[in-house]
Every structure is written in structure tokens, then in C-alpha cells.
mmCIF file with all atom_site columns, C-alpha atoms in Angstrom:
data_model
loop_
_atom_site.group_PDB
_atom_site.id
_atom_site.type_symbol
_atom_site.label_atom_id
_atom_site.label_alt_id
_atom_site.label_comp_id
_atom_site.label_asym_id
_atom_site.label_entity_id
_atom_site.label_seq_id
_atom_site.pdbx_PDB_ins_code
_atom_site.Cartn_x
_atom_site.Cartn_y
_atom_site.Cartn_z
_atom_site.occupancy
_atom_site.B_iso_or_equiv
_atom_site.pdbx_formal_charge
_atom_site.auth_seq_id
_atom_site.auth_comp_id
_atom_site.auth_asym_id
_atom_site.auth_atom_id
_atom_site.pdbx_PDB_model_num
ATOM 1   C CA . MET A 1 1   ? -50.520 53.281  -15.647 1.00 61.00 ? 1   MET A CA 1
ATOM 2   C CA . THR A 1 2   ? -51.086 57.219  -17.079 1.00 78.00 ? 2   THR A CA 1
ATOM 3   C CA . ILE A 1 3   ? -49.761 60.459  -14.999 1.00 89.00 ? 3   ILE A CA 1
ATOM 4   C CA . ALA A 1 4   ? -52.257 63.073  -15.226 1.00 92.00 ? 4   ALA A CA 1
ATOM 5   C CA . LEU A 1 5   ? -49.189 65.947  -15.430 1.00 92.00 ? 5   LEU A CA 1
ATOM 6   C CA . THR A 1 6   ? -50.340 69.907  -14.012 1.00 91.00 ? 6   THR A CA 1
ATOM 7   C CA . PRO A 1 7   ? -47.793 72.719  -15.100 1.00 91.00 ? 7   PRO A CA 1
ATOM 8   C CA . GLY A 1 8   ? -44.514 72.539  -14.106 1.00 92.00 ? 8   GLY A CA 1
ATOM 9   C CA . GLN A 1 9   ? -44.611 68.673  -13.400 1.00 94.00 ? 9   GLN A CA 1
ATOM 10  C CA . THR A 1 10  ? -42.398 65.875  -14.365 1.00 95.00 ? 10  THR A CA 1
ATOM 11  C CA . MET A 1 11  ? -42.380 63.280  -14.461 1.00 95.00 ? 11  MET A CA 1
ATOM 12  C CA . ALA A 1 12  ? -39.460 60.515  -15.670 1.00 95.00 ? 12  ALA A CA 1
ATOM 13  C CA . LEU A 1 13  ? -40.097 57.741  -18.699 1.00 94.00 ? 13  LEU A CA 1
ATOM 14  C CA . THR A 1 14  ? -40.442 54.641  -17.077 1.00 89.00 ? 14  THR A CA 1
ATOM 15  C CA . GLY A 1 15  ? -42.933 51.122  -18.934 1.00 82.00 ? 15  GLY A CA 1
ATOM 16  C CA . ALA A 1 16  ? -44.941 48.383  -17.786 1.00 81.00 ? 16  ALA A CA 1
ATOM 17  C CA . ARG A 1 17  ? -41.490 47.098  -19.001 1.00 84.00 ? 17  ARG A CA 1
ATOM 18  C CA . GLY A 1 18  ? -38.677 49.548  -18.642 1.00 88.00 ? 18  GLY A CA 1
ATOM 19  C CA . LYS A 1 19  ? -37.641 52.378  -20.146 1.00 92.00 ? 19  LYS A CA 1
ATOM 20  C CA . PRO A 1 20  ? -38.839 53.080  -24.413 1.00 94.00 ? 20  PRO A CA 1
ATOM 21  C CA . ALA A 1 21  ? -37.015 53.548  -26.934 1.00 95.00 ? 21  ALA A CA 1
ATOM 22  C CA . ARG A 1 22  ? -39.924 54.811  -28.780 1.00 96.00 ? 22  ARG A CA 1
ATOM 23  C CA . VAL A 1 23  ? -42.929 57.091  -28.306 1.00 97.00 ? 23  VAL A CA 1
ATOM 24  C CA . ARG A 1 24  ? -45.875 58.905  -29.565 1.00 95.00 ? 24  ARG A CA 1
ATOM 25  C CA . MET A 1 25  ? -46.959 63.190  -28.532 1.00 96.00 ? 25  MET A CA 1
ATOM 26  C CA . GLY A 1 26  ? -50.599 62.821  -29.752 1.00 94.00 ? 26  GLY A CA 1
ATOM 27  C CA . LEU A 1 27  ? -52.737 66.299  -29.590 1.00 91.00 ? 27  LEU A CA 1
ATOM 28  C CA . GLY A 1 28  ? -55.839 65.991  -29.593 1.00 87.00 ? 28  GLY A CA 1
ATOM 29  C CA . TRP A 1 29  ? -58.845 68.673  -29.382 1.00 83.00 ? 29  TRP A CA 1
ATOM 30  C CA . THR A 1 30  ? -62.102 69.635  -29.956 1.00 79.00 ? 30  THR A CA 1
ATOM 31  C CA . SER A 1 31  ? -63.539 73.214  -31.130 1.00 69.00 ? 31  SER A CA 1
ATOM 32  C CA . THR A 1 32  ? -66.754 75.112  -29.724 1.00 66.00 ? 32  THR A CA 1
ATOM 33  C CA . ARG A 1 33  ? -67.201 77.519  -33.310 1.00 66.00 ? 33  ARG A CA 1
ATOM 34  C CA . GLY A 1 34  ? -66.493 75.465  -36.662 1.00 66.00 ? 34  GLY A CA 1
ATOM 35  C CA . ARG A 1 35  ? -62.215 74.413  -37.683 1.00 77.00 ? 35  ARG A CA 1
ATOM 36  C CA . VAL A 1 36  ? -60.114 74.931  -35.268 1.00 78.00 ? 36  VAL A CA 1
ATOM 37  C CA . ASP A 1 37  ? -56.478 74.495  -37.834 1.00 82.00 ? 37  ASP A CA 1
ATOM 38  C CA . LEU A 1 38  ? -53.643 72.768  -34.923 1.00 88.00 ? 38  LEU A CA 1
ATOM 39  C CA . ASP A 1 39  ? -50.320 72.498  -35.281 1.00 92.00 ? 39  ASP A CA 1
ATOM 40  C CA . ALA A 1 40  ? -48.252 70.237  -33.717 1.00 94.00 ? 40  ALA A CA 1
ATOM 41  C CA . SER A 1 41  ? -44.300 71.319  -33.720 1.00 96.00 ? 41  SER A CA 1
ATOM 42  C CA . VAL A 1 42  ? -41.539 69.902  -31.519 1.00 98.00 ? 42  VAL A CA 1
ATOM 43  C CA . LEU A 1 43  ? -37.872 71.853  -31.121 1.00 98.00 ? 43  LEU A CA 1
ATOM 44  C CA . LEU A 1 44  ? -34.566 69.521  -31.048 1.00 98.00 ? 44  LEU A CA 1
ATOM 45  C CA . TYR A 1 45  ? -32.444 71.297  -28.555 1.00 97.00 ? 45  TYR A CA 1
ATOM 46  C CA . SER A 1 46  ? -28.545 70.836  -27.475 1.00 96.00 ? 46  SER A CA 1
ATOM 47  C CA . ALA A 1 47  ? -27.743 71.008  -23.982 1.00 94.00 ? 47  ALA A CA 1
ATOM 48  C CA . ASP A 1 48  ? -26.038 74.705  -24.256 1.00 93.00 ? 48  ASP A CA 1
ATOM 49  C CA . GLY A 1 49  ? -29.812 75.214  -25.641 1.00 94.00 ? 49  GLY A CA 1
ATOM 50  C CA . THR A 1 50  ? -28.712 75.346  -29.278 1.00 96.00 ? 50  THR A CA 1
ATOM 51  C CA . LEU A 1 51  ? -31.533 74.866  -32.155 1.00 97.00 ? 51  LEU A CA 1
ATOM 52  C CA . VAL A 1 52  ? -30.269 71.540  -34.171 1.00 96.00 ? 52  VAL A CA 1
ATOM 53  C CA . ASP A 1 53  ? -33.118 70.820  -35.301 1.00 98.00 ? 53  ASP A CA 1
ATOM 54  C CA . GLN A 1 54  ? -37.316 70.613  -36.241 1.00 97.00 ? 54  GLN A CA 1
ATOM 55  C CA . VAL A 1 55  ? -40.108 68.598  -36.818 1.00 97.00 ? 55  VAL A CA 1
ATOM 56  C CA . TRP A 1 56  ? -43.291 70.396  -37.930 1.00 95.00 ? 56  TRP A CA 1
ATOM 57  C CA . TYR A 1 57  ? -46.572 70.225  -40.704 1.00 92.00 ? 57  TYR A CA 1
ATOM 58  C CA . GLY A 1 58  ? -43.521 71.934  -43.274 1.00 93.00 ? 58  GLY A CA 1
ATOM 59  C CA . GLN A 1 59  ? -41.031 69.262  -42.145 1.00 95.00 ? 59  GLN A CA 1
ATOM 60  C CA . LEU A 1 60  ? -42.485 66.037  -41.145 1.00 96.00 ? 60  LEU A CA 1
ATOM 61  C CA . ALA A 1 61  ? -39.089 64.510  -40.005 1.00 97.00 ? 61  ALA A CA 1
ATOM 62  C CA . SER A 1 62  ? -35.327 65.439  -38.117 1.00 98.00 ? 62  SER A CA 1
ATOM 63  C CA . THR A 1 63  ? -32.553 65.470  -40.682 1.00 97.00 ? 63  THR A CA 1
ATOM 64  C CA . ASP A 1 64  ? -31.561 61.562  -39.687 1.00 97.00 ? 64  ASP A CA 1
ATOM 65  C CA . GLY A 1 65  ? -34.908 60.713  -39.268 1.00 97.00 ? 65  GLY A CA 1
ATOM 66  C CA . SER A 1 66  ? -35.387 59.439  -35.410 1.00 98.00 ? 66  SER A CA 1
ATOM 67  C CA . VAL A 1 67  ? -37.683 62.413  -34.855 1.00 98.00 ? 67  VAL A CA 1
ATOM 68  C CA . ALA A 1 68  ? -41.464 61.870  -37.505 1.00 97.00 ? 68  ALA A CA 1
ATOM 69  C CA . HIS A 1 69  ? -44.444 63.773  -37.992 1.00 96.00 ? 69  HIS A CA 1
ATOM 70  C CA . THR A 1 70  ? -47.764 61.829  -39.275 1.00 91.00 ? 70  THR A CA 1
ATOM 71  C CA . GLY A 1 71  ? -48.735 64.600  -40.978 1.00 80.00 ? 71  GLY A CA 1
ATOM 72  C CA . ASP A 1 72  ? -51.129 67.943  -40.099 1.00 61.00 ? 72  ASP A CA 1
ATOM 73  C CA . ASN A 1 73  ? -54.385 67.413  -39.551 1.00 56.00 ? 73  ASN A CA 1
ATOM 74  C CA . ILE A 1 74  ? -56.815 70.564  -41.160 1.00 48.00 ? 74  ILE A CA 1
ATOM 75  C CA . THR A 1 75  ? -59.800 70.385  -40.373 1.00 44.00 ? 75  THR A CA 1
ATOM 76  C CA . GLY A 1 76  ? -59.610 69.128  -36.409 1.00 46.00 ? 76  GLY A CA 1
ATOM 77  C CA . GLU A 1 77  ? -61.823 66.965  -37.437 1.00 51.00 ? 77  GLU A CA 1
ATOM 78  C CA . GLY A 1 78  ? -62.208 63.667  -35.710 1.00 55.00 ? 78  GLY A CA 1
ATOM 79  C CA . GLU A 1 79  ? -61.391 61.261  -32.703 1.00 58.00 ? 79  GLU A CA 1
ATOM 80  C CA . GLY A 1 80  ? -58.545 60.375  -30.149 1.00 60.00 ? 80  GLY A CA 1
ATOM 81  C CA . ASP A 1 81  ? -55.201 62.127  -31.065 1.00 82.00 ? 81  ASP A CA 1
ATOM 82  C CA . LEU A 1 82  ? -55.317 64.318  -34.265 1.00 83.00 ? 82  LEU A CA 1
ATOM 83  C CA . GLU A 1 83  ? -51.967 64.937  -34.666 1.00 89.00 ? 83  GLU A CA 1
ATOM 84  C CA . SER A 1 84  ? -48.340 63.045  -33.928 1.00 94.00 ? 84  SER A CA 1
ATOM 85  C CA . ILE A 1 85  ? -45.006 63.379  -33.749 1.00 96.00 ? 85  ILE A CA 1
ATOM 86  C CA . ARG A 1 86  ? -43.305 59.819  -32.598 1.00 97.00 ? 86  ARG A CA 1
ATOM 87  C CA . VAL A 1 87  ? -40.021 59.391  -31.235 1.00 98.00 ? 87  VAL A CA 1
ATOM 88  C CA . ASP A 1 88  ? -36.982 57.018  -31.849 1.00 98.00 ? 88  ASP A CA 1
ATOM 89  C CA . LEU A 1 89  ? -35.282 58.137  -28.594 1.00 97.00 ? 89  LEU A CA 1
ATOM 90  C CA . SER A 1 90  ? -32.735 55.301  -29.198 1.00 95.00 ? 90  SER A CA 1
ATOM 91  C CA . GLN A 1 91  ? -31.736 57.385  -32.437 1.00 96.00 ? 91  GLN A CA 1
ATOM 92  C CA . LEU A 1 92  ? -31.618 60.502  -31.792 1.00 97.00 ? 92  LEU A CA 1
ATOM 93  C CA . PRO A 1 93  ? -28.540 61.913  -31.873 1.00 96.00 ? 93  PRO A CA 1
ATOM 94  C CA . GLU A 1 94  ? -26.659 62.255  -29.010 1.00 95.00 ? 94  GLU A CA 1
ATOM 95  C CA . ALA A 1 95  ? -26.115 66.473  -29.300 1.00 96.00 ? 95  ALA A CA 1
ATOM 96  C CA . VAL A 1 96  ? -30.236 66.000  -28.324 1.00 97.00 ? 96  VAL A CA 1
ATOM 97  C CA . SER A 1 97  ? -30.684 66.893  -25.074 1.00 96.00 ? 97  SER A CA 1
ATOM 98  C CA . THR A 1 98  ? -34.348 68.213  -24.492 1.00 97.00 ? 98  THR A CA 1
ATOM 99  C CA . LEU A 1 99  ? -37.327 68.388  -27.223 1.00 98.00 ? 99  LEU A CA 1
ATOM 100 C CA . VAL A 1 100 ? -39.977 70.706  -27.143 1.00 98.00 ? 100 VAL A CA 1
ATOM 101 C CA . PHE A 1 101 ? -43.786 70.054  -28.361 1.00 97.00 ? 101 PHE A CA 1
ATOM 102 C CA . THR A 1 102 ? -45.350 73.160  -29.039 1.00 96.00 ? 102 THR A CA 1
ATOM 103 C CA . VAL A 1 103 ? -48.987 73.346  -30.585 1.00 94.00 ? 103 VAL A CA 1
ATOM 104 C CA . ASN A 1 104 ? -50.128 76.391  -32.754 1.00 93.00 ? 104 ASN A CA 1
ATOM 105 C CA . SER A 1 105 ? -53.477 77.706  -34.157 1.00 89.00 ? 105 SER A CA 1
ATOM 106 C CA . TYR A 1 106 ? -52.869 78.056  -37.255 1.00 87.00 ? 106 TYR A CA 1
ATOM 107 C CA . SER A 1 107 ? -56.212 79.456  -38.925 1.00 79.00 ? 107 SER A CA 1
ATOM 108 C CA . GLY A 1 108 ? -55.967 82.095  -35.533 1.00 83.00 ? 108 GLY A CA 1
ATOM 109 C CA . GLN A 1 109 ? -58.548 81.188  -33.480 1.00 81.00 ? 109 GLN A CA 1
ATOM 110 C CA . ARG A 1 110 ? -57.802 81.447  -29.778 1.00 85.00 ? 110 ARG A CA 1
ATOM 111 C CA . PHE A 1 111 ? -57.416 79.017  -27.074 1.00 82.00 ? 111 PHE A CA 1
ATOM 112 C CA . SER A 1 112 ? -61.225 80.015  -25.577 1.00 80.00 ? 112 SER A CA 1
ATOM 113 C CA . VAL A 1 113 ? -63.070 78.674  -28.678 1.00 77.00 ? 113 VAL A CA 1
ATOM 114 C CA . VAL A 1 114 ? -60.726 75.217  -28.004 1.00 80.00 ? 114 VAL A CA 1
ATOM 115 C CA . SER A 1 115 ? -62.495 73.047  -25.922 1.00 78.00 ? 115 SER A CA 1
ATOM 116 C CA . ASP A 1 116 ? -60.814 69.246  -24.451 1.00 81.00 ? 116 ASP A CA 1
ATOM 117 C CA . ALA A 1 117 ? -57.477 69.924  -26.009 1.00 85.00 ? 117 ALA A CA 1
ATOM 118 C CA . TYR A 1 118 ? -55.084 68.088  -24.623 1.00 90.00 ? 118 TYR A CA 1
ATOM 119 C CA . CYS A 1 119 ? -51.770 66.156  -25.291 1.00 92.00 ? 119 CYS A CA 1
ATOM 120 C CA . ARG A 1 120 ? -50.719 62.807  -24.595 1.00 94.00 ? 120 ARG A CA 1
ATOM 121 C CA . LEU A 1 121 ? -46.915 60.572  -24.346 1.00 96.00 ? 121 LEU A CA 1
ATOM 122 C CA . VAL A 1 122 ? -47.205 57.076  -25.654 1.00 95.00 ? 122 VAL A CA 1
ATOM 123 C CA . ASP A 1 123 ? -45.044 53.979  -25.434 1.00 95.00 ? 123 ASP A CA 1
ATOM 124 C CA . GLU A 1 124 ? -44.371 52.304  -28.299 1.00 95.00 ? 124 GLU A CA 1
ATOM 125 C CA . THR A 1 125 ? -41.810 50.759  -27.672 1.00 94.00 ? 125 THR A CA 1
ATOM 126 C CA . TYR A 1 126 ? -44.191 47.128  -27.309 1.00 87.00 ? 126 TYR A CA 1
ATOM 127 C CA . GLY A 1 127 ? -47.364 48.606  -27.929 1.00 87.00 ? 127 GLY A CA 1
ATOM 128 C CA . ASP A 1 128 ? -49.515 51.633  -27.192 1.00 90.00 ? 128 ASP A CA 1
ATOM 129 C CA . GLU A 1 129 ? -49.229 53.091  -23.476 1.00 94.00 ? 129 GLU A CA 1
ATOM 130 C CA . GLU A 1 130 ? -49.756 56.027  -22.046 1.00 94.00 ? 130 GLU A CA 1
ATOM 131 C CA . LEU A 1 131 ? -47.363 56.986  -20.109 1.00 95.00 ? 131 LEU A CA 1
ATOM 132 C CA . GLY A 1 132 ? -48.764 60.726  -19.229 1.00 94.00 ? 132 GLY A CA 1
ATOM 133 C CA . SER A 1 133 ? -51.107 63.172  -19.972 1.00 93.00 ? 133 SER A CA 1
ATOM 134 C CA . PHE A 1 134 ? -51.367 66.790  -20.139 1.00 90.00 ? 134 PHE A CA 1
ATOM 135 C CA . ASN A 1 135 ? -54.680 68.857  -20.219 1.00 88.00 ? 135 ASN A CA 1
ATOM 136 C CA . LEU A 1 136 ? -54.235 72.027  -22.988 1.00 84.00 ? 136 LEU A CA 1
ATOM 137 C CA . SER A 1 137 ? -57.710 73.791  -22.432 1.00 71.00 ? 137 SER A CA 1
ATOM 138 C CA . ALA A 1 138 ? -56.453 77.108  -20.569 1.00 68.00 ? 138 ALA A CA 1
ATOM 139 C CA . SER A 1 139 ? -58.853 79.205  -22.045 1.00 66.00 ? 139 SER A CA 1
ATOM 140 C CA . GLY A 1 140 ? -57.085 83.102  -23.439 1.00 75.00 ? 140 GLY A CA 1
ATOM 141 C CA . PRO A 1 141 ? -56.577 84.827  -26.022 1.00 83.00 ? 141 PRO A CA 1
ATOM 142 C CA . HIS A 1 142 ? -53.597 83.021  -27.055 1.00 90.00 ? 142 HIS A CA 1
ATOM 143 C CA . THR A 1 143 ? -53.193 81.546  -30.201 1.00 91.00 ? 143 THR A CA 1
ATOM 144 C CA . ALA A 1 144 ? -50.066 78.559  -29.169 1.00 93.00 ? 144 ALA A CA 1
ATOM 145 C CA . GLN A 1 145 ? -49.142 76.909  -26.165 1.00 93.00 ? 145 GLN A CA 1
ATOM 146 C CA . ILE A 1 146 ? -45.862 75.435  -24.779 1.00 95.00 ? 146 ILE A CA 1
ATOM 147 C CA . MET A 1 147 ? -46.873 72.018  -24.227 1.00 94.00 ? 147 MET A CA 1
ATOM 148 C CA . ALA A 1 148 ? -44.444 69.930  -22.392 1.00 96.00 ? 148 ALA A CA 1
ATOM 149 C CA . LYS A 1 149 ? -40.798 68.810  -23.039 1.00 97.00 ? 149 LYS A CA 1
ATOM 150 C CA . LEU A 1 150 ? -38.331 65.512  -22.304 1.00 97.00 ? 150 LEU A CA 1
ATOM 151 C CA . THR A 1 151 ? -35.281 65.854  -20.848 1.00 96.00 ? 151 THR A CA 1
ATOM 152 C CA . ARG A 1 152 ? -32.311 63.501  -21.241 1.00 95.00 ? 152 ARG A CA 1
ATOM 153 C CA . ASP A 1 153 ? -30.953 62.697  -18.003 1.00 89.00 ? 153 ASP A CA 1
ATOM 154 C CA . GLY A 1 154 ? -27.959 60.119  -18.511 1.00 88.00 ? 154 GLY A CA 1
ATOM 155 C CA . THR A 1 155 ? -29.348 57.168  -20.427 1.00 88.00 ? 155 THR A CA 1
ATOM 156 C CA . ALA A 1 156 ? -33.522 57.978  -19.051 1.00 93.00 ? 156 ALA A CA 1
ATOM 157 C CA . TRP A 1 157 ? -35.731 60.572  -20.510 1.00 96.00 ? 157 TRP A CA 1
ATOM 158 C CA . THR A 1 158 ? -38.111 62.879  -18.084 1.00 96.00 ? 158 THR A CA 1
ATOM 159 C CA . MET A 1 159 ? -41.794 64.544  -19.124 1.00 95.00 ? 159 MET A CA 1
ATOM 160 C CA . THR A 1 160 ? -42.170 67.916  -17.764 1.00 95.00 ? 160 THR A CA 1
ATOM 161 C CA . ALA A 1 161 ? -45.468 69.236  -18.878 1.00 94.00 ? 161 ALA A CA 1
ATOM 162 C CA . ILE A 1 162 ? -45.555 73.507  -19.508 1.00 94.00 ? 162 ILE A CA 1
ATOM 163 C CA . GLY A 1 163 ? -48.718 74.549  -20.567 1.00 91.00 ? 163 GLY A CA 1
ATOM 164 C CA . ARG A 1 164 ? -47.236 78.422  -20.962 1.00 92.00 ? 164 ARG A CA 1
ATOM 165 C CA . PRO A 1 165 ? -49.274 80.786  -23.743 1.00 92.00 ? 165 PRO A CA 1
ATOM 166 C CA . ALA A 1 166 ? -47.769 82.544  -26.155 1.00 93.00 ? 166 ALA A CA 1
ATOM 167 C CA . GLY A 1 167 ? -48.860 83.489  -29.381 1.00 92.00 ? 167 GLY A CA 1
ATOM 168 C CA . GLY A 1 168 ? -47.624 82.776  -33.620 1.00 91.00 ? 168 GLY A CA 1
ATOM 169 C CA . LYS A 1 169 ? -48.755 80.626  -36.595 1.00 90.00 ? 169 LYS A CA 1
ATOM 170 C CA . ARG A 1 170 ? -45.465 78.278  -36.682 1.00 93.00 ? 170 ARG A CA 1
ATOM 171 C CA . TYR A 1 171 ? -43.531 77.273  -34.588 1.00 93.00 ? 171 TYR A CA 1
ATOM 172 C CA . ASP A 1 172 ? -40.592 79.925  -35.111 1.00 93.00 ? 172 ASP A CA 1
ATOM 173 C CA . ASP A 1 173 ? -42.694 83.000  -33.689 1.00 94.00 ? 173 ASP A CA 1
ATOM 174 C CA . LEU A 1 174 ? -42.076 80.941  -30.347 1.00 94.00 ? 174 LEU A CA 1
ATOM 175 C CA . LEU A 1 175 ? -38.221 80.317  -30.449 1.00 95.00 ? 175 LEU A CA 1
ATOM 176 C CA . THR A 1 176 ? -38.131 83.132  -27.781 1.00 93.00 ? 176 THR A CA 1
ATOM 177 C CA . VAL A 1 177 ? -40.619 81.693  -25.255 1.00 94.00 ? 177 VAL A CA 1
ATOM 178 C CA . VAL A 1 178 ? -39.304 77.470  -25.958 1.00 96.00 ? 178 VAL A CA 1
ATOM 179 C CA . ALA A 1 179 ? -35.776 79.178  -25.083 1.00 93.00 ? 179 ALA A CA 1
ATOM 180 C CA . GLY A 1 180 ? -37.474 80.826  -21.891 1.00 92.00 ? 180 GLY A CA 1
ATOM 181 C CA . CYS A 1 181 ? -38.753 77.451  -20.969 1.00 93.00 ? 181 CYS A CA 1
ATOM 182 C CA . LEU A 1 182 ? -35.015 76.047  -21.683 1.00 90.00 ? 182 LEU A CA 1
ATOM 183 C CA . GLY A 1 183 ? -34.183 78.014  -18.771 1.00 66.00 ? 183 GLY A CA 1
ATOM 184 C CA . VAL A 1 184 ? -32.255 80.250  -20.714 1.00 39.00 ? 184 VAL A CA 1
ATOM 185 C CA . VAL A 1 185 ? -32.117 83.712  -19.402 1.00 39.00 ? 185 VAL A CA 1
ATOM 186 C CA . GLY A 1 186 ? -31.726 86.922  -21.270 1.00 36.00 ? 186 GLY A CA 1
ATOM 187 C CA . PRO A 1 187 ? -32.934 89.671  -23.266 1.00 33.00 ? 187 PRO A CA 1
ATOM 188 C CA . ALA A 1 188 ? -34.995 87.643  -25.969 1.00 35.00 ? 188 ALA A CA 1
ATOM 189 C CA . SER A 1 189 ? -36.685 85.629  -23.631 1.00 37.00 ? 189 SER A CA 1
ATOM 190 C CA . ASP A 1 190 ? -37.172 88.627  -21.450 1.00 36.00 ? 190 ASP A CA 1
ATOM 191 C CA . LEU A 1 191 ? -39.359 90.259  -24.134 1.00 35.00 ? 191 LEU A CA 1
ATOM 192 C CA . ALA A 1 192 ? -41.124 87.978  -24.640 1.00 41.00 ? 192 ALA A CA 1
ATOM 193 C CA . SER A 1 193 ? -42.208 87.002  -21.222 1.00 40.00 ? 193 SER A CA 1
ATOM 194 C CA . ALA A 1 194 ? -42.781 90.608  -20.957 1.00 33.00 ? 194 ALA A CA 1
ATOM 195 C CA . ARG A 1 195 ? -44.827 90.770  -24.765 1.00 40.00 ? 195 ARG A CA 1
ATOM 196 C CA . ASP A 1 196 ? -47.139 86.816  -23.663 1.00 43.00 ? 196 ASP A CA 1
ATOM 197 C CA . HIS A 1 197 ? -48.444 89.026  -19.959 1.00 37.00 ? 197 HIS A CA 1
ATOM 198 C CA . ASP A 1 198 ? -49.679 92.421  -21.710 1.00 35.00 ? 198 ASP A CA 1
ATOM 199 C CA . VAL A 1 199 ? -46.394 94.511  -19.502 1.00 30.00 ? 199 VAL A CA 1
ATOM 200 C CA . ALA A 1 200 ? -43.901 96.627  -20.875 1.00 31.00 ? 200 ALA A CA 1
ATOM 201 C CA . PRO A 1 201 ? -40.653 94.564  -20.914 1.00 34.00 ? 201 PRO A CA 1
ATOM 202 C CA . VAL A 1 202 ? -37.607 96.253  -19.430 1.00 31.00 ? 202 VAL A CA 1
ATOM 203 C CA . ARG A 1 203 ? -35.445 97.799  -21.849 1.00 32.00 ? 203 ARG A CA 1
ATOM 204 C CA . THR A 1 204 ? -31.771 98.650  -20.852 1.00 32.00 ? 204 THR A CA 1
ATOM 205 C CA . GLY A 1 205 ? -29.560 101.314 -22.490 1.00 40.00 ? 205 GLY A CA 1
ATOM 206 C CA . PRO A 1 206 ? -31.328 104.662 -23.883 1.00 43.00 ? 206 PRO A CA 1
ATOM 207 C CA . SER A 1 207 ? -34.515 105.759 -25.339 1.00 41.00 ? 207 SER A CA 1
ATOM 208 C CA . ARG A 1 208 ? -34.911 107.425 -28.423 1.00 45.00 ? 208 ARG A CA 1
ATOM 209 C CA . ALA A 1 209 ? -35.953 110.485 -27.437 1.00 47.00 ? 209 ALA A CA 1
ATOM 210 C CA . ALA A 1 210 ? -32.197 110.143 -24.659 1.00 48.00 ? 210 ALA A CA 1
ATOM 211 C CA . VAL A 1 211 ? -30.730 109.788 -27.411 1.00 44.00 ? 211 VAL A CA 1
ATOM 212 C CA . VAL A 1 212 ? -31.397 112.437 -29.854 1.00 47.00 ? 212 VAL A CA 1
ATOM 213 C CA . VAL A 1 213 ? -31.203 114.562 -26.482 1.00 51.00 ? 213 VAL A CA 1
ATOM 214 C CA . ILE A 1 214 ? -27.783 113.691 -26.653 1.00 57.00 ? 214 ILE A CA 1
ATOM 215 C CA . VAL A 1 215 ? -26.765 113.899 -30.734 1.00 52.00 ? 215 VAL A CA 1
ATOM 216 C CA . VAL A 1 216 ? -28.384 118.008 -29.917 1.00 56.00 ? 216 VAL A CA 1
ATOM 217 C CA . VAL A 1 217 ? -26.209 118.605 -26.929 1.00 58.00 ? 217 VAL A CA 1
ATOM 218 C CA . LEU A 1 218 ? -23.082 117.466 -28.341 1.00 64.00 ? 218 LEU A CA 1
ATOM 219 C CA . ALA A 1 219 ? -23.909 119.488 -31.801 1.00 63.00 ? 219 ALA A CA 1
ATOM 220 C CA . LEU A 1 220 ? -24.194 122.905 -29.264 1.00 67.00 ? 220 LEU A CA 1
ATOM 221 C CA . ALA A 1 221 ? -21.480 121.777 -27.730 1.00 66.00 ? 221 ALA A CA 1
ATOM 222 C CA . VAL A 1 222 ? -18.945 121.719 -31.274 1.00 59.00 ? 222 VAL A CA 1
ATOM 223 C CA . LEU A 1 223 ? -21.175 125.192 -32.308 1.00 65.00 ? 223 LEU A CA 1
ATOM 224 C CA . VAL A 1 224 ? -19.779 126.730 -29.384 1.00 61.00 ? 224 VAL A CA 1
ATOM 225 C CA . ALA A 1 225 ? -15.826 125.529 -29.400 1.00 63.00 ? 225 ALA A CA 1
ATOM 226 C CA . ALA A 1 226 ? -16.119 125.896 -33.038 1.00 60.00 ? 226 ALA A CA 1
ATOM 227 C CA . THR A 1 227 ? -17.225 130.147 -32.320 1.00 63.00 ? 227 THR A CA 1
ATOM 228 C CA . GLN A 1 228 ? -14.285 130.372 -29.595 1.00 63.00 ? 228 GLN A CA 1
ATOM 229 C CA . LEU A 1 229 ? -12.105 129.403 -32.028 1.00 58.00 ? 229 LEU A CA 1
ATOM 230 C CA . ARG A 1 230 ? -12.664 132.357 -35.007 1.00 54.00 ? 230 ARG A CA 1
#
């Protein structure tokens, strides 16, 4: 029985016959205004947040072959899952603890013109059993989304729906946003979050204007000191 996830909800990956060994993340959508080219990608991370590998339309398989993209649908035409990424959980390197799935609008259209967008996780170990799905059709000016993530939990895995809006045409435009979804706290993720929500980020250190003032004051101090020595 499939579970319809909401943002932030986590489910254990368990199929009718137990823990799945091979799963597929499917992405589907329709467009209200002509063709829309959405691209699914997956980023593979270690436990400390290091990017280990990535699979996208420019690299259709991970280095070790445990993750594979079925191909780029550039028109948005067809039925069912228009793009899919297959993951052999049993063959993933031990160094990989999290897989983050993203979607970008390569053609630049905003998600406000995309309808019925979804991602779903299917257990392909013994057949084609849908484990969970997530609605991506939140309208807005964004051109990308962080869809969901799979997290290693000992010998098992969990899926968490994210649905965080972002911007960019490729997976590498989303790295700082993804870092925030991993729980990595730092200036990069803070700035990305502010940019996503049109909020002025809080920066540490002096501003450019303050630096100019400091330089001028120091120069005057040096000049005065030199005059007094004469």
C-alpha cells in the first residue's frame, strides 16, 4: 500500500516482501503552457555531508554503477513517469548514507505553469510496488525543487519528503540548498535559504563601506604621525 507523503514526513522503506533491494524514483508532470523540460537528478552524500557522486542527464550512472538514470525527457510528453532514477540499495557503497533527489526546469519555466507534478518511489525488487509518493505541484516562481531524500538507517532505509523550492537549471545550482536539507549549518546554506525566500541574508564581518572608512582613517593616522616626526 502506497503512502502519500507530506513535506517533512518520513517513512520506512518496507515492501510487501520486506526491505527492498532495488528501488526506482519516478518523476511525472504535465504542462499548462507548452513543453516543459524537467530534469531529475540524485546527489549521493556521505554521513558528514560530503558529496560523493551525482547522477543526472549529463552523467547517467554513478561511478560504481549502483545508481542509474533512465534518460532525459526533454519535451514532457508521455504518460506516467517521464524520468526515472534506479537505485540498487544492496550495491551502494557503505560511504553513501543519503541520496537527495532534485528536479530542475532546464527550459526555465516556473513551476506555476507545471501541473500534476509528482515523484514516487517504487520497489522493483520483486515487481513494481509503489512504496510512497509526493505531490510536487506547489505553484510558485521557483524553477527547481528538492524533492525527497533516502537515508541509510543501519541495514534499512527511510524516505523523507522535502519539497523545498529553489532555482537553477542543473543539480549543481542547488548544492547549497541541498546542504541545508542535510542539516549542514553554515554561511552557504544560510545565504541559499535567504535567496529562496527573498530575504536579505545576515552577513558577518564589515561591509564594503566600513572597510573604506577604516582604510581612510588608517591612512590619515599614518600621515599625521609622519608629519609629527619631521
